[in-house]
Coordinates of C-alpha atoms in Angstrom, one line a residue:
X1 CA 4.2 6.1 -21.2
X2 CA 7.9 4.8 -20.4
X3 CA 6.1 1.3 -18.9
X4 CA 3.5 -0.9 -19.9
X5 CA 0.3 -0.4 -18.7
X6 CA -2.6 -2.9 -18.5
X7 CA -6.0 -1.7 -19.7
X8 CA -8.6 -2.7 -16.9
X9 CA -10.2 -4.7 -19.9
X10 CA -7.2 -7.1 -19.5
X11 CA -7.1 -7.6 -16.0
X12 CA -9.3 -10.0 -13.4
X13 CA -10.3 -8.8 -10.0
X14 CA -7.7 -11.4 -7.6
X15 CA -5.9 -13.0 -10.7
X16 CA -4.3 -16.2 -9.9
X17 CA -3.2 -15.8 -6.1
X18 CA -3.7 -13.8 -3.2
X19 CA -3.8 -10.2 -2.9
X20 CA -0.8 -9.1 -2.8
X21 CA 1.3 -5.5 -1.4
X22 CA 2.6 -5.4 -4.6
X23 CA -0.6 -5.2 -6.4
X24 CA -1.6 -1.6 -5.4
X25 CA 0.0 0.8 -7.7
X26 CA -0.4 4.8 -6.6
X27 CA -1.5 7.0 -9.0
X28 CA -1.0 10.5 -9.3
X29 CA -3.6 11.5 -6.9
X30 CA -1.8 11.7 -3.4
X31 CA -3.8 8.8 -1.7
X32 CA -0.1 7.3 0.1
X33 CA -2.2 6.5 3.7
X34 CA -5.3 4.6 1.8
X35 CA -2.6 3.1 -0.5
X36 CA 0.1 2.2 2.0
X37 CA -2.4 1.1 4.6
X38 CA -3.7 -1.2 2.3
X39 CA -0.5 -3.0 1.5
X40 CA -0.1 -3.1 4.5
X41 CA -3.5 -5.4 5.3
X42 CA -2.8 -7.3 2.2
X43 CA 0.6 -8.5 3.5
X44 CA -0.7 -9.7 6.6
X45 CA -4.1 -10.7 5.9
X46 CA -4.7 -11.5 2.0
X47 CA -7.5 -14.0 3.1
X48 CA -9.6 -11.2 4.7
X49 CA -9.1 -8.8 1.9
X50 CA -10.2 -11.4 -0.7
X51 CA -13.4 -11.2 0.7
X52 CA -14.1 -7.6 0.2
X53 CA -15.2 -7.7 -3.4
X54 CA -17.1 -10.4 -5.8
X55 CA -18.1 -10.1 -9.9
X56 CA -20.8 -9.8 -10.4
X57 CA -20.9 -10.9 -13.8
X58 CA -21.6 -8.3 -16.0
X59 CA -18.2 -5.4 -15.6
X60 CA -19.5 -4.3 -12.5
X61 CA -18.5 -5.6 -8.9
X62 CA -19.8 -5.3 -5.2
X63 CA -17.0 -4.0 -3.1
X64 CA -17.2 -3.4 0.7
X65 CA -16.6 -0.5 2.1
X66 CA -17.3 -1.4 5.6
X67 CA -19.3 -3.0 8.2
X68 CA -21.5 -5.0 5.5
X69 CA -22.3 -1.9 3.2
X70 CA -21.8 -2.2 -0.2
X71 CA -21.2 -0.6 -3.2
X72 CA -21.2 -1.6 -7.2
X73 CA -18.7 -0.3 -9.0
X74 CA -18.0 -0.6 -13.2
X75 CA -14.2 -1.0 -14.8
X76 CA -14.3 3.1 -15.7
X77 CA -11.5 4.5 -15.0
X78 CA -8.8 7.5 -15.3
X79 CA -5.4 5.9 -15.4
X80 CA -2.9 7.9 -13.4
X81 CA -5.6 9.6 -11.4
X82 CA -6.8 6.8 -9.4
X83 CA -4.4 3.5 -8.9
X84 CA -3.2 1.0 -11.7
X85 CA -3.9 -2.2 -12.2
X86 CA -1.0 -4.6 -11.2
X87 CA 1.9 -5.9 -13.4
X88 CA 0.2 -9.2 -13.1
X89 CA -3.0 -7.8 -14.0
X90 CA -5.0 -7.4 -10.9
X91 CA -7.7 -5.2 -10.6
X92 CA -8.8 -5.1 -7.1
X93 CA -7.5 -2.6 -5.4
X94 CA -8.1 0.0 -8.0
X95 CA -11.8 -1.1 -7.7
X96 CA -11.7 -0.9 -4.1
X97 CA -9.9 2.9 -4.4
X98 CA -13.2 4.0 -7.1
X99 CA -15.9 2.5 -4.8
X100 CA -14.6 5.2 -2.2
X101 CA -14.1 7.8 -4.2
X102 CA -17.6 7.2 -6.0
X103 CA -19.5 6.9 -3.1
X104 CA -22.1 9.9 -2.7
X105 CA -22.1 11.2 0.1
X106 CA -18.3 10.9 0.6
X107 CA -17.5 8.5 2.5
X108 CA -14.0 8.2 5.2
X109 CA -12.2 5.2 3.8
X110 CA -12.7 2.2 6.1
X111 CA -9.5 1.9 8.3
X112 CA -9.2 -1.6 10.1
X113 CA -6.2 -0.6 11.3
X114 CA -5.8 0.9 14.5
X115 CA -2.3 2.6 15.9
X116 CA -1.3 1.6 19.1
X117 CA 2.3 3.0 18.7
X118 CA 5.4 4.4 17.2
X119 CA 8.5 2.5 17.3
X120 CA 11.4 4.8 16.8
X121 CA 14.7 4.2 15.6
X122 CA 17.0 6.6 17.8
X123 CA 15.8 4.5 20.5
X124 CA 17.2 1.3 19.3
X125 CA 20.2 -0.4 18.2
X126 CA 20.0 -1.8 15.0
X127 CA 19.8 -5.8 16.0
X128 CA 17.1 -4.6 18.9
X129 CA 15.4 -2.6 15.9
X130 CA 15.3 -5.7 13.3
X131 CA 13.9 -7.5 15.8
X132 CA 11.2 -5.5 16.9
X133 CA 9.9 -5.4 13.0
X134 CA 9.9 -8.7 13.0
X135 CA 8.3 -9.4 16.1
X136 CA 5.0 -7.3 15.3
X137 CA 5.3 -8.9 11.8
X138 CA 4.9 -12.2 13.5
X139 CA 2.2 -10.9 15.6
X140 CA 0.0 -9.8 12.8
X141 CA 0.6 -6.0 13.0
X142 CA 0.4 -3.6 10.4
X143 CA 3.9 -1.3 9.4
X144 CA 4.2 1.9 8.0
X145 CA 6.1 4.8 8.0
X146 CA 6.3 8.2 6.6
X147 CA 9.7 9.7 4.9
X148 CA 10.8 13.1 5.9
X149 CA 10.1 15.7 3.2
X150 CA 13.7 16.9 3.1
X151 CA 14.7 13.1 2.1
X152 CA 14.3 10.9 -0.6
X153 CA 16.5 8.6 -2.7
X154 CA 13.9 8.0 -6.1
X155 CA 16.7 6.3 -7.8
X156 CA 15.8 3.2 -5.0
X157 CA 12.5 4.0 -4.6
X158 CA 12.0 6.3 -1.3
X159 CA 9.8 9.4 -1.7
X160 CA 9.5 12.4 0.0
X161 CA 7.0 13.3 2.5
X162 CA 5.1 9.7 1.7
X163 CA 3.6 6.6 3.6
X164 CA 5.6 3.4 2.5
X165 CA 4.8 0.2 3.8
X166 CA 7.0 -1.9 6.2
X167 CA 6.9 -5.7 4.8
X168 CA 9.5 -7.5 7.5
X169 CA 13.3 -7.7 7.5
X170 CA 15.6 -10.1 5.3
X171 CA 19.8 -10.5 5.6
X172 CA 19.7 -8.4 8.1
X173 CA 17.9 -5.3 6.0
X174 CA 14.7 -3.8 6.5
X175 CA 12.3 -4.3 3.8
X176 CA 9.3 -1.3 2.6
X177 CA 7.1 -1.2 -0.1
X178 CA 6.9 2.7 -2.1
X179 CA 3.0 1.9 -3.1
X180 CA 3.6 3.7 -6.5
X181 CA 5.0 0.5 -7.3
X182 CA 6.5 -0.2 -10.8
X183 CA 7.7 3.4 -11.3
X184 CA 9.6 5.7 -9.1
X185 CA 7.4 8.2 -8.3
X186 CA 3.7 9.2 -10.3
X187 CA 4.1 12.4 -10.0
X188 CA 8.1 13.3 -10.5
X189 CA 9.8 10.2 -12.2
X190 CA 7.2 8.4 -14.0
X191 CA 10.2 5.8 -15.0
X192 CA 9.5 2.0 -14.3
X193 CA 10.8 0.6 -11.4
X194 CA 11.9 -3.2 -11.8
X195 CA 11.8 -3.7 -8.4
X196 CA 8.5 -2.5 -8.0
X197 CA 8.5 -0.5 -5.1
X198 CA 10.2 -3.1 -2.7
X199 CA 13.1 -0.8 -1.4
X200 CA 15.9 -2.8 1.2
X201 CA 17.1 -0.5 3.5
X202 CA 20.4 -1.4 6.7
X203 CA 19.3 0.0 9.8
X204 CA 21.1 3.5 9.3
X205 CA 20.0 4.2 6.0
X206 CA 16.6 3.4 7.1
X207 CA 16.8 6.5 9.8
X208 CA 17.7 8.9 7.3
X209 CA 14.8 9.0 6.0
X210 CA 12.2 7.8 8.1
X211 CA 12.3 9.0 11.8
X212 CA 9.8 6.2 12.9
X213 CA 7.6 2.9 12.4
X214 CA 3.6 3.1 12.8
X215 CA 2.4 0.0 14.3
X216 CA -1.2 -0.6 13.7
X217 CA -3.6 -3.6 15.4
X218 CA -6.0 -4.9 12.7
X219 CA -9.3 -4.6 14.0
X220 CA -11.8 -6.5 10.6
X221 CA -15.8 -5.6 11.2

């Protein structure tokens, strides 16, 4: 493979700090609304996600899956298939990925993310825009937005016709997360991405390939 990867053996389920958007890593199955979405809720409430799973001290873990059910889960894993660990060696999200994709019956994945709107950028100016982002940041919202299939720009990290994650706005640009992380794209470019998956966009670049913003309330049970 053209980056490193990190054997699940070497990794620890929060690491050192919080959970993180830029531990979940895609893999090549196309998951880009359970990844994004959970980006999303670890941006704006790490806390609350740390308390989804716990070791339970022998390679297996209990991992919510939603309103106090739980499932145990081991460190067995297809790389690629499923999500990676992260570059810093964090495990949790993959685990949380496998405990619903191993549960029997099948299970919905637990959304606590409700959408209460679109915000779209045609109907803004690019100041009133950057501040609207930052706004339902502040507010504890949850961002995402879906690429048009007939756009994409892999060399920076957009993909086609995929969910990215909307982390706030910095000098003046607006700031996503690709959830495939440290390499361009699973399935096309599997080249590692230094910048793994933060993408800065200016407001018109931002509309050419995303034709709106997907504002969701965070509702925990």
């Amino acid at each position: 493979m053209p980056w490193d990867y990190i054997p699940m053996s070497e990794t620890s389920l929060w690491g050192v700090d919080k959970p993180s958007p830029y531990d979940v890593q895609q893999g090549y199955l196309q998951t880009c609304n359970f990844t994004s979405r959970w980006a999303a809720l670890a941006s704006q409430d790490p806390d609350k996600v740390r308390e989804l799973a716990v070791e339970l001290g022998d390679n297996t873990y209990a991992v919510q899956i939603r309103n106090n059910r739980y499932v145990r889960v081991d460190r067995d894993i297809v790389p690629f298939n499923l999500s990676r660990p992260s570059p810093t060696g964090k495990s949790w999200f993959v685990l949380l990925e496998k405990a619903y994709s191993d549960y029997d019956p099948p299970l919905a994945p637990y959304d606590p993310s409700q959408l209460i709107s679109r915000i779209y950028p045609a109907e803004y100016n690019a100041v009133e825009y950057l501040e609207a982002i930052e706004k339902f940041k502040d507010q504890g919202y949850t961002l995402e937005t879906l690429s048009l299939y007939t756009s994409e720009n892999l060399d920076i990290g957009v993909s086609r016709s995929h969910v990215h994650t909307i982390l706030g706005v910095e000098d003046n640009k607006i700031i996503l997360r690709n959830p495939y992380g440290d390499i361009y794209d699973c399935v096309r470019k599997r080249v590692h991405n230094p910048n793994n998956g933060k993408v800065a966009l200016s407001f018109d670049q931002f509309k050419e390939y995303f034709p709106w913003i997907v504002v969701g309330k965070v509702i925990w049970q």
